[in-house]
């Protein structure tokens, strides 16, 4: 199994933390970038990264700004809007000198990754979507929505146990204590993690984002995979099925017994569908 390294890089005026696994031998494959959802971090991809590297891919998973071990600037310095994230993500790729890559997105920040793809289609080789808001029928669940409410949200986002409640609430599976320790750590370290999460949920503007996604993907040409945990209590399978009508060439694979966080709930099932998709010859 390939090793996973922990790295930091300055991009624009922001410090990103990212995990990466490099293939043992040099490869002609484009890198694979994996973006996490709310309120997670790149640690969620810990099993997928080395699996990709074992298949000959360079795999990179950043912590979004405001999450995990990446910078958590004050909202006066970073707006925590979709546009701010898209711009920052572009700077991150520039700093890593990545010009073309396959993109994997998951969760309620996955919408930002999809907006990035629509605005920079020439950079995207292939696209894989795991349980993300991709049509205008997708709604923020109350468990996440309340994290952005004035006063109540400011208090809730300072409670490290919100991570347990959300990660386990999205899948129905118990997350191991040593894994929860990693997810909770940023919230225990300082109040900045909670403040960033509060700002993100407040600024997500999901209706606008999904409207852009729904209309933009009608012209999408790159190979696309939908790998959908069908036990997701927040984003039902019907959302993925509706998306395949917008992008008829998209492959839809149902992940049985898997919830909102497939990479956390059952990483083997994700690897089983993701690896062949990324290696398949484009006809």
Coordinates of C-alpha atoms in Angstrom, one line a residue:
X1 CA 0.0 0.0 0.0
X2 CA 1.3 3.4 -1.0
X3 CA 2.2 5.9 1.7
X4 CA 0.2 9.1 2.4
X5 CA 2.1 12.3 3.2
X6 CA 0.9 15.4 5.0
X7 CA 1.9 18.7 3.3
X8 CA 1.5 22.4 3.4
X9 CA 1.7 24.9 0.6
X10 CA 1.2 28.7 0.3
X11 CA -1.3 29.6 -2.4
X12 CA -2.2 33.2 -3.0
X13 CA -2.1 34.5 0.6
X14 CA -3.5 31.3 2.1
X15 CA -1.9 28.2 3.6
X16 CA -3.4 25.0 2.5
X17 CA -2.9 21.6 4.2
X18 CA -3.2 18.6 2.0
X19 CA -2.7 14.8 2.0
X20 CA -1.1 13.1 -1.0
X21 CA -0.2 9.7 -2.1
X22 CA 2.3 9.2 -5.0
X23 CA 2.5 6.1 -7.2
X24 CA 5.6 4.0 -6.8
X25 CA 6.5 4.3 -10.5
X26 CA 6.2 7.3 -12.7
X27 CA 2.9 7.5 -14.5
X28 CA 1.3 9.2 -17.5
X29 CA -2.0 9.4 -15.7
X30 CA -3.3 12.9 -14.7
X31 CA -3.5 13.5 -10.9
X32 CA -6.7 12.9 -9.0
X33 CA -8.0 15.6 -6.7
X34 CA -10.5 14.7 -3.9
X35 CA -12.6 17.4 -2.2
X36 CA -14.3 16.7 1.1
X37 CA -17.7 17.9 2.3
X38 CA -19.1 19.5 5.5
X39 CA -17.9 19.4 8.3
X40 CA -15.2 16.9 7.3
X41 CA -11.6 17.2 6.2
X42 CA -9.1 15.5 3.9
X43 CA -8.7 12.7 6.5
X44 CA -11.9 11.3 5.1
X45 CA -10.0 10.2 2.0
X46 CA -7.3 8.4 4.0
X47 CA -8.2 5.0 2.5
X48 CA -8.9 6.1 -1.0
X49 CA -5.6 8.1 -1.5
X50 CA -3.2 5.1 -1.2
X51 CA -5.6 2.9 -3.2
X52 CA -5.4 5.4 -6.1
X53 CA -1.6 5.6 -5.8
X54 CA -1.4 1.8 -5.9
X55 CA -3.3 2.0 -9.2
X56 CA -0.7 4.5 -10.6
X57 CA -2.4 7.8 -9.8
X58 CA -1.0 10.7 -7.9
X59 CA -3.8 11.5 -5.4
X60 CA -4.2 14.8 -3.6
X61 CA -6.8 15.7 -1.0
X62 CA -6.7 19.2 0.5
X63 CA -8.5 20.5 3.6
X64 CA -10.7 23.3 2.4
X65 CA -9.7 26.7 3.8
X66 CA -11.4 27.0 7.2
X67 CA -11.2 23.2 7.7
X68 CA -8.9 20.6 9.1
X69 CA -5.3 21.9 9.2
X70 CA -5.6 24.6 6.5
X71 CA -5.7 28.3 7.3
X72 CA -8.8 29.6 9.0
X73 CA -8.7 33.3 8.2
X74 CA -11.1 35.9 9.7
X75 CA -14.1 36.4 7.3
X76 CA -12.9 40.0 6.7
X77 CA -9.8 38.4 5.0
X78 CA -11.6 35.5 3.3
X79 CA -15.3 35.7 2.4
X80 CA -16.1 32.0 2.7
X81 CA -18.4 32.3 -0.3
X82 CA -18.5 29.9 -3.3
X83 CA -16.7 32.5 -5.4
X84 CA -14.0 33.0 -2.8
X85 CA -13.5 29.2 -2.6
X86 CA -13.4 28.8 -6.4
X87 CA -10.7 31.5 -6.7
X88 CA -8.7 30.0 -3.8
X89 CA -8.9 26.5 -5.3
X90 CA -7.5 27.9 -8.6
X91 CA -4.6 29.4 -6.6
X92 CA -4.0 26.0 -4.9
X93 CA -3.8 24.2 -8.3
X94 CA -1.5 26.9 -9.6
X95 CA 0.8 26.6 -6.6
X96 CA 1.0 22.8 -7.1
X97 CA 1.5 23.3 -10.9
X98 CA -1.5 21.0 -11.7
X99 CA -2.9 22.0 -15.0
X100 CA -5.2 19.0 -15.7
X101 CA -6.7 16.5 -13.3
X102 CA -9.6 14.2 -12.5
X103 CA -11.9 15.6 -9.8
X104 CA -13.8 13.7 -7.1
X105 CA -16.3 15.7 -5.0
X106 CA -18.5 14.8 -2.0
X107 CA -21.0 16.4 0.3
X108 CA -22.3 20.0 0.7
X109 CA -19.0 21.6 -0.2
X110 CA -18.9 19.4 -3.3
X111 CA -21.1 22.0 -5.0
X112 CA -18.1 24.4 -4.9
X113 CA -16.0 21.7 -6.7
X114 CA -18.6 21.3 -9.3
X115 CA -18.9 25.0 -9.9
X116 CA -15.1 25.1 -10.3
X117 CA -15.3 22.3 -12.9
X118 CA -18.0 24.2 -14.8
X119 CA -15.9 27.3 -14.9
X120 CA -12.7 25.5 -15.8
X121 CA -13.8 22.5 -17.9
X122 CA -10.5 22.4 -19.8
X123 CA -8.8 21.4 -16.6
X124 CA -11.0 18.4 -15.8
X125 CA -10.2 15.0 -17.3
X126 CA -12.9 13.1 -15.5
X127 CA -15.4 13.9 -12.8
X128 CA -16.7 11.6 -10.0
X129 CA -19.6 12.8 -7.7
X130 CA -20.3 11.2 -4.4
X131 CA -23.5 12.3 -2.7
X132 CA -23.4 16.0 -3.4
X133 CA -26.1 18.6 -4.1
X134 CA -26.4 18.5 -7.9
X135 CA -30.0 19.6 -8.6
X136 CA -32.2 22.4 -7.3
X137 CA -34.2 19.9 -5.3
X138 CA -31.2 19.4 -2.9
X139 CA -31.7 21.1 0.4
X140 CA -29.4 21.6 3.4
X141 CA -30.5 19.2 6.1
X142 CA -31.5 20.8 9.4
X143 CA -28.4 19.2 11.1
X144 CA -26.2 21.3 8.9
X145 CA -28.5 24.3 8.3
X146 CA -28.7 25.1 12.1
X147 CA -24.9 25.5 12.2
X148 CA -25.4 28.8 10.2
X149 CA -28.2 30.3 12.3
X150 CA -27.3 33.6 14.1
X151 CA -26.5 33.0 17.7
X152 CA -27.5 29.3 17.8
X153 CA -25.1 28.4 15.0
X154 CA -22.3 30.4 16.6
X155 CA -22.8 28.3 19.8
X156 CA -23.3 25.0 18.0
X157 CA -20.2 25.4 15.8
X158 CA -18.0 25.8 19.0
X159 CA -19.0 22.3 20.2
X160 CA -16.5 19.6 18.9
X161 CA -19.2 17.0 19.3
X162 CA -21.0 18.5 16.3
X163 CA -18.6 16.5 14.2
X164 CA -19.7 13.2 15.7
X165 CA -23.4 14.0 15.4
X166 CA -23.1 15.1 11.7
X167 CA -20.7 12.4 10.4
X168 CA -22.7 9.6 12.2
X169 CA -26.1 11.2 11.4
X170 CA -25.3 11.2 7.7
X171 CA -24.6 7.5 7.5
X172 CA -26.0 5.7 10.5
X173 CA -22.6 4.2 11.1
X174 CA -20.5 4.6 14.2
X175 CA -17.2 6.4 13.4
X176 CA -14.2 5.0 15.4
X177 CA -13.1 7.1 18.3
X178 CA -9.5 7.5 17.0
X179 CA -11.0 8.8 13.8
X180 CA -13.4 11.2 15.5
X181 CA -10.4 12.5 17.5
X182 CA -8.8 13.7 14.2
X183 CA -12.1 15.3 13.0
X184 CA -12.6 17.0 16.4
X185 CA -9.1 18.3 16.8
X186 CA -9.4 21.6 14.9
X187 CA -12.5 22.5 17.0
X188 CA -10.6 21.7 20.2
X189 CA -7.6 23.6 19.2
X190 CA -9.2 27.0 18.8
X191 CA -12.5 28.8 18.1
X192 CA -11.4 29.5 14.5
X193 CA -12.6 26.2 13.2
X194 CA -16.1 26.8 14.5
X195 CA -16.2 30.4 13.2
X196 CA -15.1 29.2 9.7
X197 CA -17.8 26.5 9.7
X198 CA -20.4 29.0 10.7
X199 CA -19.3 31.4 7.9
X200 CA -19.4 28.6 5.3
X201 CA -22.9 27.4 6.2
X202 CA -24.2 31.0 6.2
X203 CA -22.7 31.7 2.8
X204 CA -23.3 28.5 1.0
X205 CA -26.3 29.8 -1.0
X206 CA -27.1 26.3 -2.1
X207 CA -30.1 27.3 -4.3
X208 CA -27.9 29.5 -6.4
X209 CA -25.1 27.0 -6.6
X210 CA -27.4 24.1 -7.6
X211 CA -29.1 26.3 -10.2
X212 CA -25.6 26.9 -11.8
X213 CA -24.8 23.2 -11.6
X214 CA -28.1 22.0 -13.0
X215 CA -28.0 24.4 -16.0
X216 CA -24.2 24.2 -16.6
X217 CA -24.0 20.4 -16.7
X218 CA -26.4 20.2 -19.6
X219 CA -23.4 20.9 -21.9
X220 CA -20.9 18.7 -20.0
X221 CA -18.7 16.5 -22.1
X222 CA -16.2 14.9 -19.8
X223 CA -16.6 11.3 -18.5
X224 CA -18.7 11.5 -15.3
X225 CA -19.5 9.0 -12.5
X226 CA -22.2 9.3 -9.9
X227 CA -21.4 6.9 -7.0
X228 CA -24.3 7.3 -4.6
X229 CA -24.7 6.0 -1.1
X230 CA -28.4 5.1 -1.2
X231 CA -28.8 5.3 2.6
X232 CA -28.1 9.0 2.6
X233 CA -30.9 10.6 4.7
X234 CA -30.2 14.1 3.2
X235 CA -29.6 13.6 -0.5
X236 CA -31.9 10.8 -1.9
X237 CA -31.0 8.7 -4.9
X238 CA -33.7 10.5 -6.9
X239 CA -31.4 13.5 -7.0
X240 CA -28.7 11.4 -8.8
X241 CA -31.3 9.9 -11.1
X242 CA -32.5 13.4 -12.1
X243 CA -28.9 14.4 -12.8
X244 CA -28.5 11.5 -15.3
X245 CA -31.3 13.0 -17.3
X246 CA -29.3 16.3 -17.5
X247 CA -26.0 14.4 -18.3
X248 CA -27.2 11.2 -20.1
X249 CA -23.6 10.0 -20.5
X250 CA -23.0 9.9 -16.7
X251 CA -22.7 6.5 -15.1
X252 CA -24.8 6.0 -12.0
X253 CA -23.7 3.4 -9.5
X254 CA -25.7 2.8 -6.4
X255 CA -23.7 2.0 -3.2
X256 CA -25.8 -0.3 -1.1
X257 CA -25.8 0.2 2.7
X258 CA -23.8 3.5 2.3
X259 CA -24.8 6.9 3.6
X260 CA -23.9 10.6 2.9
X261 CA -20.2 10.1 3.5
X262 CA -19.3 7.1 1.3
X263 CA -15.6 7.5 1.8
X264 CA -16.1 7.3 5.6
X265 CA -18.9 4.7 5.6
X266 CA -17.5 2.1 3.3
X267 CA -14.3 3.1 1.5
X268 CA -13.9 -0.3 -0.2
X269 CA -17.1 0.2 -2.2
X270 CA -15.9 3.7 -3.3
X271 CA -12.6 2.3 -4.5
X272 CA -14.3 -0.6 -6.3
X273 CA -16.2 1.8 -8.6
X274 CA -13.8 4.8 -8.7
X275 CA -10.6 3.0 -9.8
X276 CA -12.1 1.3 -12.9
X277 CA -13.8 4.5 -13.9
X278 CA -10.6 6.5 -13.7
X279 CA -8.6 3.9 -15.7
X280 CA -11.3 3.1 -18.3
X281 CA -10.3 4.0 -21.9
X282 CA -12.2 6.9 -23.3
X283 CA -13.8 5.7 -26.5

